[in-house]
PDB file of C-alpha atoms and ligand atoms in Angstrom:
ATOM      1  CA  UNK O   1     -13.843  -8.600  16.615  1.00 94.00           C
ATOM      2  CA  UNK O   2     -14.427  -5.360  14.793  1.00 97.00           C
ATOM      3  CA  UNK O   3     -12.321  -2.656  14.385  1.00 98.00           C
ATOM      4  CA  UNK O   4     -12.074   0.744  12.440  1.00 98.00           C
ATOM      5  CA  UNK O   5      -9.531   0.592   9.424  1.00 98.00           C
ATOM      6  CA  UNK O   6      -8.158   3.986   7.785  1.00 98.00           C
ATOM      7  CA  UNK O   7      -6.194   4.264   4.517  1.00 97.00           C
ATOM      8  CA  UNK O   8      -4.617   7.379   3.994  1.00 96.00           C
ATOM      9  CA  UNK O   9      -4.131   7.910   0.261  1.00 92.00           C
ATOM     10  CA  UNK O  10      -2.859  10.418  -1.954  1.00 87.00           C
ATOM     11  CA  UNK O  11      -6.443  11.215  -3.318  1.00 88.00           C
ATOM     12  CA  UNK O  12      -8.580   9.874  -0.671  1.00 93.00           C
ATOM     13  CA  UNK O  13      -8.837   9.147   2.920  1.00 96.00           C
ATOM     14  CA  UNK O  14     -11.105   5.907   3.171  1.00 97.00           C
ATOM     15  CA  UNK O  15     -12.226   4.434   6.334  1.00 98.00           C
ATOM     16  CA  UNK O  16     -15.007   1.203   7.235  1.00 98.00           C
ATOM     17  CA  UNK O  17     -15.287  -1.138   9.626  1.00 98.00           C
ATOM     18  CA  UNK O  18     -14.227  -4.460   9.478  1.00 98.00           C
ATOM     19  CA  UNK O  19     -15.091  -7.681  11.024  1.00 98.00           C
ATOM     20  CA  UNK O  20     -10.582  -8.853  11.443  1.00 98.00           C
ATOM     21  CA  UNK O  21     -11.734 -12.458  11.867  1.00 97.00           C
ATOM     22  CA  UNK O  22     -13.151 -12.612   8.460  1.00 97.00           C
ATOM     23  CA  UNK O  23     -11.114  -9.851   6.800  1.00 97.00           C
ATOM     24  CA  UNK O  24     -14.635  -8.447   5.117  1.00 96.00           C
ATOM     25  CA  UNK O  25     -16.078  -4.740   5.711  1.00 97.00           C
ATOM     26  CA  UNK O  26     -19.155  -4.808   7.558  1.00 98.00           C
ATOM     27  CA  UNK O  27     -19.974  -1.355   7.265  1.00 98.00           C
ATOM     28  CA  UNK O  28     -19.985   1.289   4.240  1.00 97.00           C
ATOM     29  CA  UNK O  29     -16.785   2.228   3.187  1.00 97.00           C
ATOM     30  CA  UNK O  30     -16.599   6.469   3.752  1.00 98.00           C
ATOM     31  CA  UNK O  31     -14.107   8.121   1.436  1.00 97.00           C
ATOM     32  CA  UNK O  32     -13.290  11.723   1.673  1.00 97.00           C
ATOM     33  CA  UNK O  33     -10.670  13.363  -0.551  1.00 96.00           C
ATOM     34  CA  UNK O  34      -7.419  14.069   1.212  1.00 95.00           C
ATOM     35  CA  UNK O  35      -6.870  17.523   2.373  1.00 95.00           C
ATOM     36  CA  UNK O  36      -4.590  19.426   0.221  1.00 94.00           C
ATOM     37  CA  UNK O  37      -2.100  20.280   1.210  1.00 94.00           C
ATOM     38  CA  UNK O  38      -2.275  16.715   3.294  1.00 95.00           C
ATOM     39  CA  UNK O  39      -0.879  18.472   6.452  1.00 96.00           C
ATOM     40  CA  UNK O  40      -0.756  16.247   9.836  1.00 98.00           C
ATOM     41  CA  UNK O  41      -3.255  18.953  11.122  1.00 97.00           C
ATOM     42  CA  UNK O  42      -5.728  18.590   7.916  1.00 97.00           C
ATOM     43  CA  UNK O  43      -5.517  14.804   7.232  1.00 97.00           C
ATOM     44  CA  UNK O  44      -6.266  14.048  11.205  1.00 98.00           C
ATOM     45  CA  UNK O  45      -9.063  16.363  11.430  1.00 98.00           C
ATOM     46  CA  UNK O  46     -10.420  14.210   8.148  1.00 98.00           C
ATOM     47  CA  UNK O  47      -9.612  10.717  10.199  1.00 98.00           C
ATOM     48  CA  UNK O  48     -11.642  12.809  13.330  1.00 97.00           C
ATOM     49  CA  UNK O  49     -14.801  13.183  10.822  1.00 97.00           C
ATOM     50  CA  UNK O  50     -14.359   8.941  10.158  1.00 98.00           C
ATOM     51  CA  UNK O  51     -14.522   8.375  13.294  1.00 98.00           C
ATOM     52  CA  UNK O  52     -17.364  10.331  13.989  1.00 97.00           C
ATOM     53  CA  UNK O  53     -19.402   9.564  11.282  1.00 97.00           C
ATOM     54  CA  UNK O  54     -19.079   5.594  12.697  1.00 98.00           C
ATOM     55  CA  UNK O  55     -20.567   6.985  16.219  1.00 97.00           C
ATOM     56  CA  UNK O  56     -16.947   4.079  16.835  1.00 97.00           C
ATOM     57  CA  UNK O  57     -14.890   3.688  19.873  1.00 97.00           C
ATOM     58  CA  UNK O  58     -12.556   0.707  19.874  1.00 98.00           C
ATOM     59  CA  UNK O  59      -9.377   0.440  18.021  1.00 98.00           C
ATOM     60  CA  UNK O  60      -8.182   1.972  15.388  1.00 98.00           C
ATOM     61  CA  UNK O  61      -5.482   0.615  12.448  1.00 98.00           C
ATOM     62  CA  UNK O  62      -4.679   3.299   9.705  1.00 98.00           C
ATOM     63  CA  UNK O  63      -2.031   2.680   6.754  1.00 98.00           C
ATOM     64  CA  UNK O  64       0.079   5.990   5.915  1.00 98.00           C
ATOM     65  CA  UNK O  65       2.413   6.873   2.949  1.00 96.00           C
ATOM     66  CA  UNK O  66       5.536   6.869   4.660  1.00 97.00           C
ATOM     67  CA  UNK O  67       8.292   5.376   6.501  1.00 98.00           C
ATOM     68  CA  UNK O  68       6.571   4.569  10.219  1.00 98.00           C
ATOM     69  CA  UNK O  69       8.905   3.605  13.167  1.00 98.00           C
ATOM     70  CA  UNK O  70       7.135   3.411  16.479  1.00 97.00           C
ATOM     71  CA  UNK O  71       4.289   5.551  15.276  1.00 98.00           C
ATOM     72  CA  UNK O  72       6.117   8.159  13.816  1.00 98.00           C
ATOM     73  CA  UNK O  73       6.326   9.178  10.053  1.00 98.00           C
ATOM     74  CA  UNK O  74      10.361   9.073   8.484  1.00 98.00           C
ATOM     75  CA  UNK O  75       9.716  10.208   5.387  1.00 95.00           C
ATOM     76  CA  UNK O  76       7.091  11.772   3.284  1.00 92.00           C
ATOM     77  CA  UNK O  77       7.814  11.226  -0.596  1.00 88.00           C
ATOM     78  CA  UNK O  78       3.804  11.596  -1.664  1.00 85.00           C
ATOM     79  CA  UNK O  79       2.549  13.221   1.494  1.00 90.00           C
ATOM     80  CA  UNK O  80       3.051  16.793   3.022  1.00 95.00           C
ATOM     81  CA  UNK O  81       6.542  17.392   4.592  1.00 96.00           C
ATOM     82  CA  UNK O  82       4.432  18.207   7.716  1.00 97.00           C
ATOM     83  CA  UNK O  83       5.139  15.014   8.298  1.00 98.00           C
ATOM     84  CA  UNK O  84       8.510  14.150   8.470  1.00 98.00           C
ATOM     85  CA  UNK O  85       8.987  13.480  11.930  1.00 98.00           C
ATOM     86  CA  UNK O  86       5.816  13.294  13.381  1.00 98.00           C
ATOM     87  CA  UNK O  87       4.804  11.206  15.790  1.00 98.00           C
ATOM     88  CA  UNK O  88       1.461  10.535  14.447  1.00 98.00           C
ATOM     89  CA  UNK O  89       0.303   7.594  15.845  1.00 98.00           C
ATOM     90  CA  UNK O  90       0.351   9.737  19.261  1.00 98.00           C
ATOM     91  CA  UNK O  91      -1.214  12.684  17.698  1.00 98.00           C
ATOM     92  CA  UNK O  92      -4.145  10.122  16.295  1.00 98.00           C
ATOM     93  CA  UNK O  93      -4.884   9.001  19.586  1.00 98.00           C
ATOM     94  CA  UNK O  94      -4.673  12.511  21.328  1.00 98.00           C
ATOM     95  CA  UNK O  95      -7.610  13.325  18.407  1.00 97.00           C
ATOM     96  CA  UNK O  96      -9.726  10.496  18.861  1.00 97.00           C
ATOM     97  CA  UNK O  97      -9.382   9.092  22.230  1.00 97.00           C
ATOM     98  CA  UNK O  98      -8.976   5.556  20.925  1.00 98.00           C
ATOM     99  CA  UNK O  99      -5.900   3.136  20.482  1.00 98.00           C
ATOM    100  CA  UNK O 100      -4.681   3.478  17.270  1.00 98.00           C
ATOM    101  CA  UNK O 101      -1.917   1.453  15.434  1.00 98.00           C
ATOM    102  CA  UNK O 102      -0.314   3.356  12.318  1.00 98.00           C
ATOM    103  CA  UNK O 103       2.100   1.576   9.865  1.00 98.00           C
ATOM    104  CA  UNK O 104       3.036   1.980   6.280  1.00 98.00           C
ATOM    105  CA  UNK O 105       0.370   1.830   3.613  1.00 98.00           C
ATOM    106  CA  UNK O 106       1.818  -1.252   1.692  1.00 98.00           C
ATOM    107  CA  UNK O 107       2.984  -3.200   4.548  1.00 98.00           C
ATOM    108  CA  UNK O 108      -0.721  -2.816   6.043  1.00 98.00           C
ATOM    109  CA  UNK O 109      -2.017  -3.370   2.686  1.00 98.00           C
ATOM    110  CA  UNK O 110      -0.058  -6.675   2.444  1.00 98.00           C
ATOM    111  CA  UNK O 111      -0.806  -8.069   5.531  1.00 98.00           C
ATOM    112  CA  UNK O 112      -4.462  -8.014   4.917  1.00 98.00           C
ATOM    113  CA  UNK O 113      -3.390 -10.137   1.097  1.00 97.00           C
ATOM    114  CA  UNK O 114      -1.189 -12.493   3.784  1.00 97.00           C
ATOM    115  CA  UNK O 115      -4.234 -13.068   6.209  1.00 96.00           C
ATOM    116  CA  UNK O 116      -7.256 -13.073   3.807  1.00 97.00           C
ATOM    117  CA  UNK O 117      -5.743 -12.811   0.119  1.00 97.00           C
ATOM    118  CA  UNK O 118      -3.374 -13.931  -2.255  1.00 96.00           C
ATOM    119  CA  UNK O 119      -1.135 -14.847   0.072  1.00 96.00           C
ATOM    120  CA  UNK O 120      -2.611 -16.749   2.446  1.00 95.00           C
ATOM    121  CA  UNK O 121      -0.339 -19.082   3.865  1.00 87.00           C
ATOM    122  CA  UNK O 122       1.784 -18.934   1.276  1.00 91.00           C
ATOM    123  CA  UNK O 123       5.897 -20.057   3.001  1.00 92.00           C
ATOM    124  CA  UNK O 124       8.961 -18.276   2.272  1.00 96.00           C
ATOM    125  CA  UNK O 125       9.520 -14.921   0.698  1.00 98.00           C
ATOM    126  CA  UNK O 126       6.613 -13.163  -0.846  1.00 98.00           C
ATOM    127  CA  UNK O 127       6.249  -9.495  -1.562  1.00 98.00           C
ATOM    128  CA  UNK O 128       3.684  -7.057  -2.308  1.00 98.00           C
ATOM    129  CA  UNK O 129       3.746  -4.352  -4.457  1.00 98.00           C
ATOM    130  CA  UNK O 130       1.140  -1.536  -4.911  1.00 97.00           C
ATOM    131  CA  UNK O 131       0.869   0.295  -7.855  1.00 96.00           C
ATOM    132  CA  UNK O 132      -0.273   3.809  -7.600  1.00 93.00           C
ATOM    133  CA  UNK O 133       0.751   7.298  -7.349  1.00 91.00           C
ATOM    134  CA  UNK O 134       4.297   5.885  -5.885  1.00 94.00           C
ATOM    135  CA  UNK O 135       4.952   2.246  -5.603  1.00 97.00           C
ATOM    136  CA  UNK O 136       4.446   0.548  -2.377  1.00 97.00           C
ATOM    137  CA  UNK O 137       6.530  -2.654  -1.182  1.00 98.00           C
ATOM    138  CA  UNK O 138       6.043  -4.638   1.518  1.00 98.00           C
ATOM    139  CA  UNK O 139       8.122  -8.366   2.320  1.00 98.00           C
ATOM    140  CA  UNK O 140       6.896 -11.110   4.445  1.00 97.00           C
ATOM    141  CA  UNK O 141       9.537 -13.876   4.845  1.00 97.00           C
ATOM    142  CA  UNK O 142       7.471 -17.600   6.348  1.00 95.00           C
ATOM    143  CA  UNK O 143       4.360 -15.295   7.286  1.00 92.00           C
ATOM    144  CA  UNK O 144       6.832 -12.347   9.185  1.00 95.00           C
ATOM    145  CA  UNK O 145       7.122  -8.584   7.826  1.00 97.00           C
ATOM    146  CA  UNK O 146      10.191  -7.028   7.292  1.00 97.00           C
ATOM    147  CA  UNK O 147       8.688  -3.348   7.531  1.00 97.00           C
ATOM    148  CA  UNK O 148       9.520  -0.440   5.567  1.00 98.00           C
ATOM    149  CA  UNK O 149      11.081  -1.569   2.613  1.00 97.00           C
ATOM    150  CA  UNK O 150      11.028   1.404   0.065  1.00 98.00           C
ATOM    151  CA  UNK O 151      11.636  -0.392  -2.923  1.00 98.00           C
ATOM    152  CA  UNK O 152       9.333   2.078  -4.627  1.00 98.00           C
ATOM    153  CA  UNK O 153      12.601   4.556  -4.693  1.00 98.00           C
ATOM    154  CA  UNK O 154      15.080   1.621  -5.789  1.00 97.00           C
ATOM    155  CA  UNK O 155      17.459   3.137  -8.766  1.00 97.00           C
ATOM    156  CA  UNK O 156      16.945   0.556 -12.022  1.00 97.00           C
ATOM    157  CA  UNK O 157      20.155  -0.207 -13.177  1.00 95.00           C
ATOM    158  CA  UNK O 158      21.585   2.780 -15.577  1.00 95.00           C
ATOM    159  CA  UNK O 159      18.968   5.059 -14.139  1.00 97.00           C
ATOM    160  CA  UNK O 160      19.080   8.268 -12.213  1.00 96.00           C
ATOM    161  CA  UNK O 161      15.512   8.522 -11.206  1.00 97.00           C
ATOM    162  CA  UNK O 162      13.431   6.574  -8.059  1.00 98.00           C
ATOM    163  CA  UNK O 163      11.758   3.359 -10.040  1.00 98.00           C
ATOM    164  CA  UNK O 164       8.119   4.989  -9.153  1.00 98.00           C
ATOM    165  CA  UNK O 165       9.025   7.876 -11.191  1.00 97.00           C
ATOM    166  CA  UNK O 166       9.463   5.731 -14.085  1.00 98.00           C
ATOM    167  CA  UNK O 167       6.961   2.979 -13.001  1.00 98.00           C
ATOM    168  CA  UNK O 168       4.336   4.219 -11.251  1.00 97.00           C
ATOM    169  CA  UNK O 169       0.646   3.969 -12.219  1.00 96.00           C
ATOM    170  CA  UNK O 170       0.590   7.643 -12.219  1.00 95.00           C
ATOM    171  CA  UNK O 171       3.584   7.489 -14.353  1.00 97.00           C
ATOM    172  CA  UNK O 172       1.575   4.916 -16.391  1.00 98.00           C
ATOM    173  CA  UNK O 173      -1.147   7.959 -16.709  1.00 98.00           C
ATOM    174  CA  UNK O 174       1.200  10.973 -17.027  1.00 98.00           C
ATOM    175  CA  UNK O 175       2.735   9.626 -19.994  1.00 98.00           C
ATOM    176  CA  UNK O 176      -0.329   7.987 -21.397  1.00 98.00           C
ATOM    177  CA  UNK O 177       1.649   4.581 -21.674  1.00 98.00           C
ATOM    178  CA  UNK O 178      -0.060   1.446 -23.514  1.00 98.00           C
ATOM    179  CA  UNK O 179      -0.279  -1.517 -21.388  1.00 98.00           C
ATOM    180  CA  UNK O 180       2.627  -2.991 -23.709  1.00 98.00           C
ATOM    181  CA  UNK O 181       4.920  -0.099 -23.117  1.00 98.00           C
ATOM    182  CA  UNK O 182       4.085   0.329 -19.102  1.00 98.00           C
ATOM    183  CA  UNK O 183       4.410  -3.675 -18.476  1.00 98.00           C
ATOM    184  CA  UNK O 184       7.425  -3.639 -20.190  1.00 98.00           C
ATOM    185  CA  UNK O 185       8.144  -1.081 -17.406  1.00 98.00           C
ATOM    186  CA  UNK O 186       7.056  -3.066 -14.800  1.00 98.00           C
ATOM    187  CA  UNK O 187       8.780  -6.281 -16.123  1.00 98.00           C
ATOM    188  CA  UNK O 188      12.273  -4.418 -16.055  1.00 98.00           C
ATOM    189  CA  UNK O 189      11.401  -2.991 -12.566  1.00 98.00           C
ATOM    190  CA  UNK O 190      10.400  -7.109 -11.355  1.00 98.00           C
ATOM    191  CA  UNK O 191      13.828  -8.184 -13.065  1.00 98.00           C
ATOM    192  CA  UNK O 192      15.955  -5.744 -10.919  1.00 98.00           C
ATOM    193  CA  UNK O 193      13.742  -6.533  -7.949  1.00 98.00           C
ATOM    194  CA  UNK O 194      13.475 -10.373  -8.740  1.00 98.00           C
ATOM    195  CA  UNK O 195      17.807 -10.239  -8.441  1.00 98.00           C
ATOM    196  CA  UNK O 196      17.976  -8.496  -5.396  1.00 98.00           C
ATOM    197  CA  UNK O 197      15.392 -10.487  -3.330  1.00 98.00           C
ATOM    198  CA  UNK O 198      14.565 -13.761  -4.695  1.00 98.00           C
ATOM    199  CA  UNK O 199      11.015 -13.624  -3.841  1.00 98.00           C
ATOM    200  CA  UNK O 200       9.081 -16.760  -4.066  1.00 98.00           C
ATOM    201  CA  UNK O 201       5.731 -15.075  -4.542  1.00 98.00           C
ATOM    202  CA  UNK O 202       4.855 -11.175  -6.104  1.00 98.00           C
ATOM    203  CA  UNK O 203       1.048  -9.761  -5.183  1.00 98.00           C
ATOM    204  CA  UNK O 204       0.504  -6.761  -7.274  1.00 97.00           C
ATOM    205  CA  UNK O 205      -2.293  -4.439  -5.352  1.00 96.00           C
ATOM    206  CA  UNK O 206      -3.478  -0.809  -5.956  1.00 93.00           C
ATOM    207  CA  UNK O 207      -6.473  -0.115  -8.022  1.00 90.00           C
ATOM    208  CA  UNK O 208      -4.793  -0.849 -11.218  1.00 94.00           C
ATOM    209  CA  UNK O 209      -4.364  -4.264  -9.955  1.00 94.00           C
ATOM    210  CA  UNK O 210      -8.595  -4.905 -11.199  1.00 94.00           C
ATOM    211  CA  UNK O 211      -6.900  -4.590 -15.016  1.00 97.00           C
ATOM    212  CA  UNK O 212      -4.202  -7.090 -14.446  1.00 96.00           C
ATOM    213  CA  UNK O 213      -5.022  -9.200 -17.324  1.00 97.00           C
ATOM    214  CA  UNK O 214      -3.678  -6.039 -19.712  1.00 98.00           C
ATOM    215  CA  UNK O 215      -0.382  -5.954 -18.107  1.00 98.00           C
ATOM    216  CA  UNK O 216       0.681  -9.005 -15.809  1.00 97.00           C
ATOM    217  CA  UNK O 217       1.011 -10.707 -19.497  1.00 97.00           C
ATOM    218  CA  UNK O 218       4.330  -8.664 -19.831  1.00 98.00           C
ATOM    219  CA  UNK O 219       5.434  -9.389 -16.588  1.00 98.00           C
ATOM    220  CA  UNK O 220       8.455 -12.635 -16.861  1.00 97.00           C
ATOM    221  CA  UNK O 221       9.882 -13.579 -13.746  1.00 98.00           C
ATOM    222  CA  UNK O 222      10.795 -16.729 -11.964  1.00 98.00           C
ATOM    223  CA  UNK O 223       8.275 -16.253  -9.151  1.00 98.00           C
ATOM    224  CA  UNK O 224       5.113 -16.145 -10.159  1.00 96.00           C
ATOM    225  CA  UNK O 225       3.438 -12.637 -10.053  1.00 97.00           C
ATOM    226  CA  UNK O 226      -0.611 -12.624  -9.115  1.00 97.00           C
ATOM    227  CA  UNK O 227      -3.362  -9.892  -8.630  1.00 97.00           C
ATOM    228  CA  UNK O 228      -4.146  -8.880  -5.151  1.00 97.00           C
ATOM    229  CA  UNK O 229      -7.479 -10.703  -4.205  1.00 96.00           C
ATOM    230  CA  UNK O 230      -8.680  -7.611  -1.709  1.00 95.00           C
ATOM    231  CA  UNK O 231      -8.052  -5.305  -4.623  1.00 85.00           C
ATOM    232  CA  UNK O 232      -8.443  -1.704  -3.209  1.00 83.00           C
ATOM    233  CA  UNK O 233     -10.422  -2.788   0.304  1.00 93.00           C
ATOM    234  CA  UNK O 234      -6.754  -4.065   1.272  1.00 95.00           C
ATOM    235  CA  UNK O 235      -5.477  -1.033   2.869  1.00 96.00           C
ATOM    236  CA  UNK O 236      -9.165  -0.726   5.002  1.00 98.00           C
ATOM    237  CA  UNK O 237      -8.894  -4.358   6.085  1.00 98.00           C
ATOM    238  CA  UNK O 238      -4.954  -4.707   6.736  1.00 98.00           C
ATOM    239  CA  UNK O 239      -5.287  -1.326   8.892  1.00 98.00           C
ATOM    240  CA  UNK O 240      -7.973  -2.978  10.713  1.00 98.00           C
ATOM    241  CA  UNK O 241      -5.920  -6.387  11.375  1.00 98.00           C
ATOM    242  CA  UNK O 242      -3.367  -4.538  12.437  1.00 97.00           C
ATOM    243  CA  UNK O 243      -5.222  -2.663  15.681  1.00 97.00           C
ATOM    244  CA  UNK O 244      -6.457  -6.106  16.902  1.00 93.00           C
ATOM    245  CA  UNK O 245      -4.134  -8.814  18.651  1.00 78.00           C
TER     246      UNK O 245
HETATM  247  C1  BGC G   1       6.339   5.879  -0.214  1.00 59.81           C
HETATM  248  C2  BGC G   1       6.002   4.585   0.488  1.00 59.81           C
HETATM  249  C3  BGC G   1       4.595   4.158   0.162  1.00 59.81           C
HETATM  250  C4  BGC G   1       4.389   4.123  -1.339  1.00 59.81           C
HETATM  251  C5  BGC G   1       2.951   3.788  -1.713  1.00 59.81           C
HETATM  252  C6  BGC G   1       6.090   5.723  -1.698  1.00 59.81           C
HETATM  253  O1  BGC G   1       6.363   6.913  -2.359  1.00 59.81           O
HETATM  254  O2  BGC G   1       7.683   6.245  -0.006  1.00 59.81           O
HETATM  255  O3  BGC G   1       6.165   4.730   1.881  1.00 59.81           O
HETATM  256  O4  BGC G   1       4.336   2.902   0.722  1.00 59.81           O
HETATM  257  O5  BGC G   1       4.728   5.361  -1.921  1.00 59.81           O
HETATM  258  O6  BGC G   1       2.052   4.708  -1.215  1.00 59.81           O
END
């Protein structure tokens, strides 16, 4: 089964196609950078030229930034406000005349790790985190998602400030962080996390995820914390899974 899988990001809007019984891209992957500002209007019209370019017609899975609750977007924190709201799943199909399934970024991102990756029949709690311009989080409890957690704006204990300000890879960036200094980040941020869920099993994705050797060393929780195997084709190949039964 092959289907078209779109991840919208805050730099890039990558689509390929994807063969969901294997969980492996079978076409080139097309990445063009997100519209700015990423308006509905702009970053549909981008998904429209994806489409296109594949000649496809079938179903369509696409991972968004955002709170999504039968196919519409609750909140926007790295995305246009455009969005709040909107019920984009509809206004995807409306634009390209095929089926399309739209869920969170990190929950699509994990399910593709659950199905093909690092946690691959793995029982009991496990959660996914993606590090990048915000921090996605997605849970699966025996195999099942709990969607939409937003642990990404959790409030560390004796701070102020949404933990992806703080711990972020763009923070990482912004404040030109060592490894040292940004895992112990990241190891405070697992602690706090690690207390409130009990996780058996933490996937760390996003495209920092390819250096994890420089930072998962600073990382000291119960559960044992691995890299994401699908590294950044997760978001393609979970949106993908998700548009086929
Ligand atoms: C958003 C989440 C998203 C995460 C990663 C956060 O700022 O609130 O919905 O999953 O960034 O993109």
């Amino acid at each position: 089964m092959i289907a078209l899988g779109i991840d919208i990001g805050g730099s890039g809007i990558k689509g390929a196609l994807v063969d969901t019984e294997k969980g492996e891209m079978v076409s080139e992957r097309i990445r063009i950078p997100t519209p700015q500002p990423a308006t509905p209007e702009a970053v549909i019209g981008v998904m429209g030229e994806i489409v296109a370019a594949f000649k496809y017609k079938g179903p369509i899975g696409v991972g968004i930034p955002g709170i999504v609750i039968h196919g519409t977007v609750l909140s926007a924190a790295n995305i246009d406000d455009g969005w709040l709201d909107f019920p984009g799943q509809e206004a995807m199909v409306a634009a390209t005349g095929c089926p399309v399934t739209l869920l969170n970024d990190a929950d699509v991102a994990a399910v593709a790790e659950m199905h093909f990756g690092a946690g691959r029949s793995r029982p009991g709690v496990t959660m996914m985190f993606t590090l990048g311009t915000g921090i996605g989080s997605a849970m699966f409890v025996d195999g099942r998602l709990v969607p939409n957690l937003e642990l990404g704006h959790l409030y560390l204990p004796g701070m102020a400030i949404d933990a992806e300000d703080y711990t972020s890879d763009r923070m990482r960036k912004a404040e030109e962080l060592s490894w040292k200094k940004w895992g112990r980040r990241l190891n405070r941020y697992f602690h706090h996390v690690e207390f409130l869920f009990s996780p058996d099993l933490i996937i760390i994705g996003g495209g920092v995820s390819k250096k994890y050797e420089k930072f998962l060393p600073y990382i000291e929780t119960r559960a044992a914390v691995v890299p994401a195997l699908l590294r950044n084709e997760a978001g393609i190949i979970g949106a993908a899974a998700i548009a086929t039964p």
